[in-house]
mmCIF file of C-alpha atoms and ligand atoms in Angstrom:
data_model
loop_
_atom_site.group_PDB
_atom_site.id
_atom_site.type_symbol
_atom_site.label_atom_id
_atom_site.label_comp_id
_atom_site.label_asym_id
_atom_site.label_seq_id
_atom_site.Cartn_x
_atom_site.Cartn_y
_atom_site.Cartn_z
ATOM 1 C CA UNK A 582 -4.840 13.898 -16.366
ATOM 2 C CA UNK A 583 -4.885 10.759 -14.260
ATOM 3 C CA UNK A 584 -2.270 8.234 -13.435
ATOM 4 C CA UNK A 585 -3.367 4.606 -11.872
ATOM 5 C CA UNK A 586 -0.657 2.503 -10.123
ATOM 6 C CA UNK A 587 -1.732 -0.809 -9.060
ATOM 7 C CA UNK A 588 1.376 -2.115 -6.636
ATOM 8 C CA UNK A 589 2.197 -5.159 -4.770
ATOM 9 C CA UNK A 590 3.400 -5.816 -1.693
ATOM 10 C CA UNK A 591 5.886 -8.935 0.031
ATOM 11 C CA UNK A 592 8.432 -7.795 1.330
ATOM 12 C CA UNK A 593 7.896 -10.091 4.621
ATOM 13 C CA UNK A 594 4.207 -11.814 5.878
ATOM 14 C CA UNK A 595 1.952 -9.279 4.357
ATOM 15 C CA UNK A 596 0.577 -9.644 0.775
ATOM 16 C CA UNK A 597 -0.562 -6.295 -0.465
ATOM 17 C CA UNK A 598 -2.486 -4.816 -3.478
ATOM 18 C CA UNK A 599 -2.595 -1.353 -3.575
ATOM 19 C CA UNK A 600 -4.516 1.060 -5.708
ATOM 20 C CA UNK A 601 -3.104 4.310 -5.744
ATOM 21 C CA UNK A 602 -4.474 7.614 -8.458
ATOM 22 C CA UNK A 603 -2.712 10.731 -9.075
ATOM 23 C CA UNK A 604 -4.386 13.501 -10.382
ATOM 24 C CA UNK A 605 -2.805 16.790 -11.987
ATOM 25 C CA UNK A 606 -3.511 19.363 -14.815
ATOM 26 C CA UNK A 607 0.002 20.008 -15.981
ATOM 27 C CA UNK A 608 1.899 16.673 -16.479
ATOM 28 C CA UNK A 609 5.257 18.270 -16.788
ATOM 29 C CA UNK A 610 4.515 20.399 -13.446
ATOM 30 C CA UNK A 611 3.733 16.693 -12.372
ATOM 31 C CA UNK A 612 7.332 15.665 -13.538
ATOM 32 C CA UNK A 613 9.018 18.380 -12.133
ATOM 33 C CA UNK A 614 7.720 17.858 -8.470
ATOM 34 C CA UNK A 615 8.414 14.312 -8.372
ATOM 35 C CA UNK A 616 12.042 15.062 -9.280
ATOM 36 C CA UNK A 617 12.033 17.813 -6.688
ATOM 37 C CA UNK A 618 10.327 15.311 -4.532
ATOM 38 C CA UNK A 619 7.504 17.879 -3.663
ATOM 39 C CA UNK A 620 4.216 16.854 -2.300
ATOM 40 C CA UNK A 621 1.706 15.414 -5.088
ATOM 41 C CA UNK A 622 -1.767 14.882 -5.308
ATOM 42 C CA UNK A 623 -3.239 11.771 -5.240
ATOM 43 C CA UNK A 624 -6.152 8.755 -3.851
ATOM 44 C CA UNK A 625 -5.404 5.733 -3.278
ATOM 45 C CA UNK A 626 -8.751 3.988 -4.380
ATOM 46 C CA UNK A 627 -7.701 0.155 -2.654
ATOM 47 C CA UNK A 628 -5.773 -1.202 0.236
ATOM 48 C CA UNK A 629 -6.125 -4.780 0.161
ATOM 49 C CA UNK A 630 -3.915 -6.765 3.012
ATOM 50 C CA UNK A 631 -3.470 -10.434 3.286
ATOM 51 C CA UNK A 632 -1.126 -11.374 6.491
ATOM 52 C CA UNK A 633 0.378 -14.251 7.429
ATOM 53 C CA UNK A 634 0.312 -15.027 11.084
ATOM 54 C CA UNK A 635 0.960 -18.136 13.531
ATOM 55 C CA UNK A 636 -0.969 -19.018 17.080
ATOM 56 C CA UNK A 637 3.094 -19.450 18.201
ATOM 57 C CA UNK A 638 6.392 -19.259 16.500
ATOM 58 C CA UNK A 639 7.646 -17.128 14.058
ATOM 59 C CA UNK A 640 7.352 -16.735 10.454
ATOM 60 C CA UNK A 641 8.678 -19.381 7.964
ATOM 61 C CA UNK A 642 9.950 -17.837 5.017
ATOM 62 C CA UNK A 643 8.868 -20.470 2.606
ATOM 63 C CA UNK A 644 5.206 -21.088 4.980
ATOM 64 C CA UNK A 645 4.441 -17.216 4.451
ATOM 65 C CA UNK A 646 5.432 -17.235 0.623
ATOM 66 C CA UNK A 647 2.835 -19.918 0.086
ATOM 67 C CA UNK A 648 0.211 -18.385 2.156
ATOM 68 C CA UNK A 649 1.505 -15.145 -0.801
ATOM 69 C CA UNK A 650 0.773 -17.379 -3.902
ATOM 70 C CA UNK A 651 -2.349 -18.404 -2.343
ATOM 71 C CA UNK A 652 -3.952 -15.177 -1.689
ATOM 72 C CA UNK A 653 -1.931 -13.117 -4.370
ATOM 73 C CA UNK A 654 -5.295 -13.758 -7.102
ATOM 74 C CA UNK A 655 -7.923 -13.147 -4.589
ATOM 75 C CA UNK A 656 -6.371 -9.793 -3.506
ATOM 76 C CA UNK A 657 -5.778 -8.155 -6.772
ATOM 77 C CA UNK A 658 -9.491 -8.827 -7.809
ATOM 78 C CA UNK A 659 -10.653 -7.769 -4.514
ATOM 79 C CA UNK A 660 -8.214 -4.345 -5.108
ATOM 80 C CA UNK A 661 -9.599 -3.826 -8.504
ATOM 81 C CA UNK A 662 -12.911 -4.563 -7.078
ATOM 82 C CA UNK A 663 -12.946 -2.324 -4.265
ATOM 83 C CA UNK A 664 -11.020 0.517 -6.599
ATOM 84 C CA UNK A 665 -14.551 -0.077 -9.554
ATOM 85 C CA UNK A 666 -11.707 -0.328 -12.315
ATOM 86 C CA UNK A 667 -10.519 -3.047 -14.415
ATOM 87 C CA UNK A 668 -6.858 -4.137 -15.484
ATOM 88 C CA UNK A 669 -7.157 -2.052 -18.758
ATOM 89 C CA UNK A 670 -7.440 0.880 -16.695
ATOM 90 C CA UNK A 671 -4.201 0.519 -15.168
ATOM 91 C CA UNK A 672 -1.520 2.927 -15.958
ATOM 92 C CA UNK A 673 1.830 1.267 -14.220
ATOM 93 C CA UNK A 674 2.264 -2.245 -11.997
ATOM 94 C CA UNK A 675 4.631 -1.591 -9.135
ATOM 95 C CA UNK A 676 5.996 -4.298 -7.221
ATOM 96 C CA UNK A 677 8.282 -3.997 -3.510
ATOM 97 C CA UNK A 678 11.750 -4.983 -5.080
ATOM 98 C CA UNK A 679 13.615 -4.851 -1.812
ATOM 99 C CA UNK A 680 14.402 -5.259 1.112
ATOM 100 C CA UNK A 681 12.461 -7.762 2.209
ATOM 101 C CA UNK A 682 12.707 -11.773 2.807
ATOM 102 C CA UNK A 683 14.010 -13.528 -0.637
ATOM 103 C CA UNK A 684 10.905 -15.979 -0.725
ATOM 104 C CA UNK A 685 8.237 -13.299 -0.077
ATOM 105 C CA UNK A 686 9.613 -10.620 -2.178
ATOM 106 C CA UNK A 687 10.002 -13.275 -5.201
ATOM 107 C CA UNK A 688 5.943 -13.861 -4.962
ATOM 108 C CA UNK A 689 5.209 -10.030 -5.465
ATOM 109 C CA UNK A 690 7.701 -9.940 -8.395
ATOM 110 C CA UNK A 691 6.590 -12.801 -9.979
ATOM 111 C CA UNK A 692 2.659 -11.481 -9.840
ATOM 112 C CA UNK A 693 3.655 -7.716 -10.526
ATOM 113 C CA UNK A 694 5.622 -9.229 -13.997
ATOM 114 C CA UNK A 695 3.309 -11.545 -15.016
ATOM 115 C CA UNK A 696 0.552 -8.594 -15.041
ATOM 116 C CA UNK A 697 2.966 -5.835 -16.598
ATOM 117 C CA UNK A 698 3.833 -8.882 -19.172
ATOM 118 C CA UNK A 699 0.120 -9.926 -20.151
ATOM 119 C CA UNK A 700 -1.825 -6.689 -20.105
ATOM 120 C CA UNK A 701 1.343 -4.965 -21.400
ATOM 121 C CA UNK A 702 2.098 -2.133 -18.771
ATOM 122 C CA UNK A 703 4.984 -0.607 -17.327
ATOM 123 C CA UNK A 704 6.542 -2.587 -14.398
ATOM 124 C CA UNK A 705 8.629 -0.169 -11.523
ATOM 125 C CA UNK A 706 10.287 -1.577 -9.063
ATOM 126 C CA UNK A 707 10.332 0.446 -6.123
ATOM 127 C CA UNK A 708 12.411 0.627 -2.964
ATOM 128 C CA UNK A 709 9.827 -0.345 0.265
ATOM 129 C CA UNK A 710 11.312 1.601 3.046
ATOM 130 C CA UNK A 711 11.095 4.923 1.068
ATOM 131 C CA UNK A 712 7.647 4.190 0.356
ATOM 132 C CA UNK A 713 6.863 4.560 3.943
ATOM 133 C CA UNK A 714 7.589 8.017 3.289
ATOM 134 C CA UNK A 715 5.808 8.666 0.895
ATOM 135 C CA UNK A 716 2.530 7.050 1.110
ATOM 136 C CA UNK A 717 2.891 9.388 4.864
ATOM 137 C CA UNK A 718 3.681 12.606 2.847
ATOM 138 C CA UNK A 719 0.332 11.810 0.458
ATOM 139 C CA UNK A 720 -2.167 10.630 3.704
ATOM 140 C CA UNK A 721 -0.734 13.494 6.205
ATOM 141 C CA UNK A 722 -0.254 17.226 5.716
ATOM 142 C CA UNK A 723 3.650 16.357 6.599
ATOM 143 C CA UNK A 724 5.721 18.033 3.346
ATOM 144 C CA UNK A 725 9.082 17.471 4.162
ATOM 145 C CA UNK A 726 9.470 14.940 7.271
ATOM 146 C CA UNK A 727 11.960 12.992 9.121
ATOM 147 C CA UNK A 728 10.225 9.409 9.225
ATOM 148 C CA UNK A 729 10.349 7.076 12.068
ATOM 149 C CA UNK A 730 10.355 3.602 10.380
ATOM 150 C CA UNK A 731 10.165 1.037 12.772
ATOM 151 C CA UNK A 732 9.013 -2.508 11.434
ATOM 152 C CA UNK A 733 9.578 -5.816 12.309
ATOM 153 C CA UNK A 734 12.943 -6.266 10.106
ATOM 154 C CA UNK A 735 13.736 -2.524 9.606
ATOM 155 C CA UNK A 736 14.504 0.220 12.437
ATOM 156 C CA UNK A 737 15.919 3.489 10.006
ATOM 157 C CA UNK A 738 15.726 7.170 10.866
ATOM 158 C CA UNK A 739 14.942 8.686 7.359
ATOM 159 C CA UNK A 740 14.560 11.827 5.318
ATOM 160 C CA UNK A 741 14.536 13.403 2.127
ATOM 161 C CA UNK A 742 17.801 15.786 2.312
ATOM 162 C CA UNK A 743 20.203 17.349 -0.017
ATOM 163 C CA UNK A 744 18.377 15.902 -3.247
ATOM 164 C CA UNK A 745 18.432 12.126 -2.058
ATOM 165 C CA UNK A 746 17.185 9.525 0.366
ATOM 166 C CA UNK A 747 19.017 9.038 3.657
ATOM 167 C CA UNK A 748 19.184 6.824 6.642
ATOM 168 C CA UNK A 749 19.980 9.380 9.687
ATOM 169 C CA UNK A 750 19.842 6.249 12.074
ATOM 170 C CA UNK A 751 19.119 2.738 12.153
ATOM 171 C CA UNK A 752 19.718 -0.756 13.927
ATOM 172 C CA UNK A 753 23.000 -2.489 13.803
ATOM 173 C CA UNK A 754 21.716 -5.736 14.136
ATOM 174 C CA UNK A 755 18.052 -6.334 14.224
ATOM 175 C CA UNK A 756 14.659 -4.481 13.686
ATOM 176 C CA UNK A 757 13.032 -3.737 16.714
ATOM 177 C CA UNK A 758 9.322 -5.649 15.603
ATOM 178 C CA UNK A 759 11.483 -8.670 15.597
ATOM 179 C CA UNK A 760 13.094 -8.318 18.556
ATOM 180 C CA UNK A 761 9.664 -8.011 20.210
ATOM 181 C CA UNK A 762 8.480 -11.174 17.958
ATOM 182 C CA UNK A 763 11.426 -12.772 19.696
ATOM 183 C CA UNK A 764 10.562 -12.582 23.014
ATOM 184 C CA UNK A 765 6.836 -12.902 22.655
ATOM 185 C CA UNK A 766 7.836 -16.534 21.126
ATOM 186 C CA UNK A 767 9.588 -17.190 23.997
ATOM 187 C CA UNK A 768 7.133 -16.174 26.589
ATOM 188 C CA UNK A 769 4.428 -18.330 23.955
ATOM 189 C CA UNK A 770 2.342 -15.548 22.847
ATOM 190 C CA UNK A 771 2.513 -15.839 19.078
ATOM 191 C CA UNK A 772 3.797 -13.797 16.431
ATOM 192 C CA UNK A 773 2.929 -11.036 15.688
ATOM 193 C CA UNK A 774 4.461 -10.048 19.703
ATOM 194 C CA UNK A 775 3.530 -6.340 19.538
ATOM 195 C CA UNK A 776 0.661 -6.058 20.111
ATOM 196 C CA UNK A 777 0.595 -8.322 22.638
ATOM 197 C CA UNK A 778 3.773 -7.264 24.558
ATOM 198 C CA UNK A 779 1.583 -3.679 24.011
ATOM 199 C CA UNK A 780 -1.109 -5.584 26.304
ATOM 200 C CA UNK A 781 0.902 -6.886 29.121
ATOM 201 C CA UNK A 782 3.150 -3.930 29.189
ATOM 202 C CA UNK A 783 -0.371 -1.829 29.955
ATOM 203 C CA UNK A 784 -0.760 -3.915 32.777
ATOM 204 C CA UNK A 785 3.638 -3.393 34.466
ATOM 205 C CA UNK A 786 4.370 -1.573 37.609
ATOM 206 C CA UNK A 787 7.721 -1.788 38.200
ATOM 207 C CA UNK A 788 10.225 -0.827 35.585
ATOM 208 C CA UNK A 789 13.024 -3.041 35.516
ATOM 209 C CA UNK A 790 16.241 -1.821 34.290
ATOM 210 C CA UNK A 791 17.484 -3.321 31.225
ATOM 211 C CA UNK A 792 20.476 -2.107 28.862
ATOM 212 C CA UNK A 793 20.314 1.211 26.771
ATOM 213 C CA UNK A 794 21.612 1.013 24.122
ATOM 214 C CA UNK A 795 22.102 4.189 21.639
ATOM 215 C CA UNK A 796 25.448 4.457 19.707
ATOM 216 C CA UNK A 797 25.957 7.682 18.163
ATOM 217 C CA UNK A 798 22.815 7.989 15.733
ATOM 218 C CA UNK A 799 22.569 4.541 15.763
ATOM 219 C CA UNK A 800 20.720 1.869 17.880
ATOM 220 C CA UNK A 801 20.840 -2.490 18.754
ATOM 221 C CA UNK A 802 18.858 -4.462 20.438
ATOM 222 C CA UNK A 803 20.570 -7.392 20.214
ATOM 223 C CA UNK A 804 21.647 -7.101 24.047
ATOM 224 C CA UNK A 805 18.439 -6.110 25.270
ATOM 225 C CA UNK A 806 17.141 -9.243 23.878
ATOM 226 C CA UNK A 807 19.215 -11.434 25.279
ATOM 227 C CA UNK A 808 19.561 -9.679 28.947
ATOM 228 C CA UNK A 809 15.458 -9.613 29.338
ATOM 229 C CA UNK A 810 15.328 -13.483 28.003
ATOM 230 C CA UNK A 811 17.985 -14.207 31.241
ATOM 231 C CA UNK A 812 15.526 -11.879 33.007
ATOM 232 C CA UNK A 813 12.464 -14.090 32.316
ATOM 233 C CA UNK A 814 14.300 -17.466 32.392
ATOM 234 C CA UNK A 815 15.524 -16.303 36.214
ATOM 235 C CA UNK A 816 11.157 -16.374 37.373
ATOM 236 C CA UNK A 817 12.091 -13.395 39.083
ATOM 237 C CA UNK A 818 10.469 -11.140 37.433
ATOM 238 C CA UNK A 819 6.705 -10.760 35.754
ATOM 239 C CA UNK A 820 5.712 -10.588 31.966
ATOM 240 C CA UNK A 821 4.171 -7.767 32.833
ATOM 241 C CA UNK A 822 6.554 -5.490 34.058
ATOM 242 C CA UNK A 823 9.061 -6.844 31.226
ATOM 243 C CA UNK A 824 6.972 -6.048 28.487
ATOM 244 C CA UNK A 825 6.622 -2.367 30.500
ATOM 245 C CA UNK A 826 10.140 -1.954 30.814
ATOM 246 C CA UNK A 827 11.286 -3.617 27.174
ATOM 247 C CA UNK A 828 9.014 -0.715 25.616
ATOM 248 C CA UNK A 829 9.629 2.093 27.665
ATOM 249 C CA UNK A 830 13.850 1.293 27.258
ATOM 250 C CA UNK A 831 13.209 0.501 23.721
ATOM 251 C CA UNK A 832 10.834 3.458 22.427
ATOM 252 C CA UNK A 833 13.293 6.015 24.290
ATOM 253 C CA UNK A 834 15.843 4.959 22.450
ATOM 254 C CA UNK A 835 13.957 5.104 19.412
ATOM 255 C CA UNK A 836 12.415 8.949 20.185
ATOM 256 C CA UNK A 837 16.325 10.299 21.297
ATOM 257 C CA UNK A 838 17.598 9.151 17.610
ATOM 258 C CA UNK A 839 14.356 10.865 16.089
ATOM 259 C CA UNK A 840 14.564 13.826 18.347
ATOM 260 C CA UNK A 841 18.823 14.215 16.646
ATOM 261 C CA UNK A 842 17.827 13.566 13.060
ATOM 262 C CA UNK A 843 15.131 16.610 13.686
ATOM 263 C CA UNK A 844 17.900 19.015 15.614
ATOM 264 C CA UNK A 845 20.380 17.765 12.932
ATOM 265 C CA UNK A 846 18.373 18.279 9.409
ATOM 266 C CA UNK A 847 16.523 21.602 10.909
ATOM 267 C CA UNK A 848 13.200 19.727 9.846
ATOM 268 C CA UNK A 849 9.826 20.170 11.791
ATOM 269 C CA UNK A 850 7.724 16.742 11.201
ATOM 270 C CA UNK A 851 8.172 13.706 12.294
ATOM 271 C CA UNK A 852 6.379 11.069 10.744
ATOM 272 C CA UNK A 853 5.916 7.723 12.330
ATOM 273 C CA UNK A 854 5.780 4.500 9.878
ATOM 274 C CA UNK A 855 6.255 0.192 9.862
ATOM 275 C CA UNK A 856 3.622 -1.714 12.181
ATOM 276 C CA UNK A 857 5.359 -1.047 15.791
ATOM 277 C CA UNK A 858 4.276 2.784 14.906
ATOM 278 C CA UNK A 859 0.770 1.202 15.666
ATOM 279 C CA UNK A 860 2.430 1.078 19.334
ATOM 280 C CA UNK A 861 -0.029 3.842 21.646
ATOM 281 C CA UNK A 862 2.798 4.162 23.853
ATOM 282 C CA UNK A 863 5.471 5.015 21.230
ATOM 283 C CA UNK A 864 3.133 7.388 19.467
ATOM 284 C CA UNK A 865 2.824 9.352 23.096
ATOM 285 C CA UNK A 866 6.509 9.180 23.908
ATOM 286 C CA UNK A 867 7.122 10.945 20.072
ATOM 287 C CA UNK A 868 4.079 13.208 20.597
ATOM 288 C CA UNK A 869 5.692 14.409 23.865
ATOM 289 C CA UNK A 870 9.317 14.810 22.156
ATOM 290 C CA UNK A 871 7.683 16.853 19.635
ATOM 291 C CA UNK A 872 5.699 19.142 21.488
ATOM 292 C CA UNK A 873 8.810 19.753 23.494
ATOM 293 C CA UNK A 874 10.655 20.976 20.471
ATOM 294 C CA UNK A 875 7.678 22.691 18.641
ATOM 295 C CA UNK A 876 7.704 20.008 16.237
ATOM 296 C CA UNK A 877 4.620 18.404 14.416
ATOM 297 C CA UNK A 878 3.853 14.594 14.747
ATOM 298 C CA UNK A 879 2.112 12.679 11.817
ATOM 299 C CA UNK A 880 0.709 9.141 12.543
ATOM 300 C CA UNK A 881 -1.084 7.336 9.725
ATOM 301 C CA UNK A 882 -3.570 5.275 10.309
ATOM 302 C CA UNK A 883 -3.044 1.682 11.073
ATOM 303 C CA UNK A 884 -4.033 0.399 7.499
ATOM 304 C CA UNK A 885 -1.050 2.297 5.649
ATOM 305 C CA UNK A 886 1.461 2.096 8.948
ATOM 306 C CA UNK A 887 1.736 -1.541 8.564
ATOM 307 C CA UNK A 888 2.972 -3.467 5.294
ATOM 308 C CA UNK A 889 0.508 -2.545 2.529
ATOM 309 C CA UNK A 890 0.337 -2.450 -1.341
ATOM 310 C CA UNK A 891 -1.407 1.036 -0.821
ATOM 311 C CA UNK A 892 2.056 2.501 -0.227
ATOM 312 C CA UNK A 893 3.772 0.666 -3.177
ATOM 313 C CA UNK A 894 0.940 1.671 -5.878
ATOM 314 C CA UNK A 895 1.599 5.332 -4.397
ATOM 315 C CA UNK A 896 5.649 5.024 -5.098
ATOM 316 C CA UNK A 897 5.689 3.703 -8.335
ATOM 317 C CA UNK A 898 3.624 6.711 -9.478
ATOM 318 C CA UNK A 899 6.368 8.839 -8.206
ATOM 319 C CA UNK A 900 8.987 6.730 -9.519
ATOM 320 C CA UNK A 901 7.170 6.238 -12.617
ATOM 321 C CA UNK A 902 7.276 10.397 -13.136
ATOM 322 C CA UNK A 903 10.787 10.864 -12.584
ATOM 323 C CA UNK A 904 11.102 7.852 -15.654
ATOM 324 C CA UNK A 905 12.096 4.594 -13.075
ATOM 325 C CA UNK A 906 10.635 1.840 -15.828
ATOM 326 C CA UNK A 907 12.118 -1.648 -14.632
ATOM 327 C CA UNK A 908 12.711 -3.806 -17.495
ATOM 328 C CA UNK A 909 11.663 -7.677 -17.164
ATOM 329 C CA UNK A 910 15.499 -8.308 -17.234
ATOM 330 C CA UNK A 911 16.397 -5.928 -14.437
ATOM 331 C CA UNK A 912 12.989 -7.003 -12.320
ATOM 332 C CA UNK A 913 15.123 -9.499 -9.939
ATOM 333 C CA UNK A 914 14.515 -8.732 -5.952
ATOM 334 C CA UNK A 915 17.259 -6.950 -4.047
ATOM 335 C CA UNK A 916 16.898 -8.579 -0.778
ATOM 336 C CA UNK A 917 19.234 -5.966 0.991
ATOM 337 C CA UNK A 918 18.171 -2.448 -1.334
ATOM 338 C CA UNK A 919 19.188 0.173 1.469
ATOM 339 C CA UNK A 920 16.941 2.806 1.284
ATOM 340 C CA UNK A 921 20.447 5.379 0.558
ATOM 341 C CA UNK A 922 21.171 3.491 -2.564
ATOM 342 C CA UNK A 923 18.225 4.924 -4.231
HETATM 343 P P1 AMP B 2033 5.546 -4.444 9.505
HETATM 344 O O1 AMP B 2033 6.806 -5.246 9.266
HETATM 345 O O2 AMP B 2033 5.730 -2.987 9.264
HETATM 346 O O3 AMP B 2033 4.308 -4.988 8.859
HETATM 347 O O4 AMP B 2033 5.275 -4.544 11.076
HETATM 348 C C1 AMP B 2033 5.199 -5.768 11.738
HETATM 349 C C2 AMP B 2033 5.771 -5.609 13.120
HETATM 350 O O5 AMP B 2033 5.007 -4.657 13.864
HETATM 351 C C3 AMP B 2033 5.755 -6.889 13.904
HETATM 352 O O6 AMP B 2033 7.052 -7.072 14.434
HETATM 353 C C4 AMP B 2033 4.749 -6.614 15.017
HETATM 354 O O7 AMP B 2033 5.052 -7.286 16.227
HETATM 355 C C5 AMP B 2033 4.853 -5.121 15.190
HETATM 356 N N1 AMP B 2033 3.661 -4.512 15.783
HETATM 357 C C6 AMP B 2033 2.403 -4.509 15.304
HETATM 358 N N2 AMP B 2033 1.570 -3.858 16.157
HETATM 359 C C7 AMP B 2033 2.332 -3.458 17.213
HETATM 360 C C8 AMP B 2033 2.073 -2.759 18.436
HETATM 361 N N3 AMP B 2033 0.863 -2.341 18.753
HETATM 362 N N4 AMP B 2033 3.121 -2.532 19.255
HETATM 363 C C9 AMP B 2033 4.364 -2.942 18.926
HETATM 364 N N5 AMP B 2033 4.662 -3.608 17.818
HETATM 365 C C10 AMP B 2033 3.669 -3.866 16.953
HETATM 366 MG MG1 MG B 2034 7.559 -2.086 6.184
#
């Protein structure tokens, strides 16, 4: 028996269509491990991504939801395209329901019921930080991980533990990709920063001290922000050895809350997801941490670490088995969906 999921992503400036194909002999063996939330096999057969991006400045909710509707019809034909199948031979639509930014998330609702509604299939909403763990669990030989999910809105410690979802760790104020989109606009390099800041920071010396901040399980990087923009406002310092220092204070915070959700859930992968995993230096900081503690590190590659429908497509076919069907009614976005509610 096969199972096709075609899912969309929005949550923030990606648009994603995802084709994602599960594959199993027994269906009710397939049931089972979904509940159990065992490893399942699967394909994903398309990964289309569509991002919205700015020469400087940040994203404008309402700019990147148009740049959505725009590509939203080109990417699903290129997804069904690239996958050889048709609409017809679509099982489920799956759409990000939360969290996310209200005018993005709305476009990827509006597409994924408009679809479920005209070539009458099931619609699943699905929650888009888990799906970071899962779409790792199907592309890695991780079973059971702790997952790293560090994005430009979202910073959370998570794993699956004691039959549910939950958040071991995360930000009290903002996700560390924006912080770093934050001060890249202010030095004027654009948005996205990271990989940029990932550039300069290759090129730092000196490590300047900046705050460290770690409370309990938890981390914020509100201060930081603010104490490196007074840093680079006083011309005493270069963008260089900021950008070195901002990561190197800002990943080991980051790799100390992994390292305690791994001593505290007795687990043995970490998995690293969200687009400032595609950081070199934070992968070899966790790679370190984990060889330390005779634990295994899972990266993903780039395609499925950032935003993508791949991951979405891959969820609602594990929702979809454990009987998640979102009716039309019930289909509005959840802006703030923490990944523990689910
Ligand atoms: P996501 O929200 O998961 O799509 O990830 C987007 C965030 O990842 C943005 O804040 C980017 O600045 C950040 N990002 C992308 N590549 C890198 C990199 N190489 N280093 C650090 N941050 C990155
Ligand atoms: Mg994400």
């Amino acid at each position: 028996m096969k199972l096709t999921c075609l899912g969309i992503e929005s949550t923030a400036h990606t648009f994603g269509i995802g084709i994602a194909q599960a594959r199993f002999t027994d269906s009710r063996a397939a049931v089972i491990a979904a509940k159990q939330n065992a490893k399942l096999n699967g394909e994903i057969l398309a990964n289309v991504i569509k991002q919205f991006t700015t020469k400087s400045g940040g994203i404008i909710p309402a700019e990147a939801a148009d740049h959505h509707v725009d590509v939203c019809d080109v990417a699903i034909a290129e997804a069904l395209s690239a996958a050889k199948i048709a609409m017809r031979d679509i099982d489920i639509v799956s759409f990000s329901q939360g969290p996310g930014i209200g005018h993005c998330l709305r476009v990827g609702a509006a597409a994924a019921r408009t679809l479920s509604l005209v070539h009458k299939k099931p619609l699943v909403g699905v929650n888009h930080c888990i799906s970071h763990l899962e779409i790792g669990k199907l592309l890695t030989a991780a079973t059971d991980p702790v997952l790293l999910y560090v994005s430009g809105a979202n910073t959370q410690v998570i794993a699956f533990e004691a039959g549910k979802y939950r958040i071991f760790g995360e930000t009290l104020d903002m996700g560390v990709g924006n912080m770093l989109d934050q001060f890249a606009r202010q030095i004027g390099i654009g948005f996205p920063g990271g990989p940029q800041i990932m550039k300069l920071a290759a090129a730092g010396k000196n490590y300047i001290e900046l705050p460290y901040v770690v409370k309990g399980m938890d981390v914020s990087f509100g201060g930081i922000l603010t104490n490196i923009r007074r840093k680079f406002d006083s011309r005493n310092y270069g963008k260089e050895d900021l950008c070195y220092s901002l990561q190197e204070t800002v990943f080991a915070m980051l790799v100390e809350v992994a390292e305690r959700a791994l001593a505290h859930t007795g687990k043995s992968e970490l998995l690293l997801g969200g687009g400032v995993a595609c950081n070199t230096r934070l992968q070899e900081m966790c790679r370190i941490m984990c060889r330390e503690r005779g634990a295994r590190l899972y990266v993903p590659e780039k395609q499925f670490l950032v935003d993508n429908g791949a991951q979405i497509s891959w969820l609602g076919i594990l929702e979809y088995l454990k009987g998640t069907r979102t009716a039309v009614e019930n289909s509005a976005i959840l802006p703030y969906w923490r990944t523990d509610e689910v």
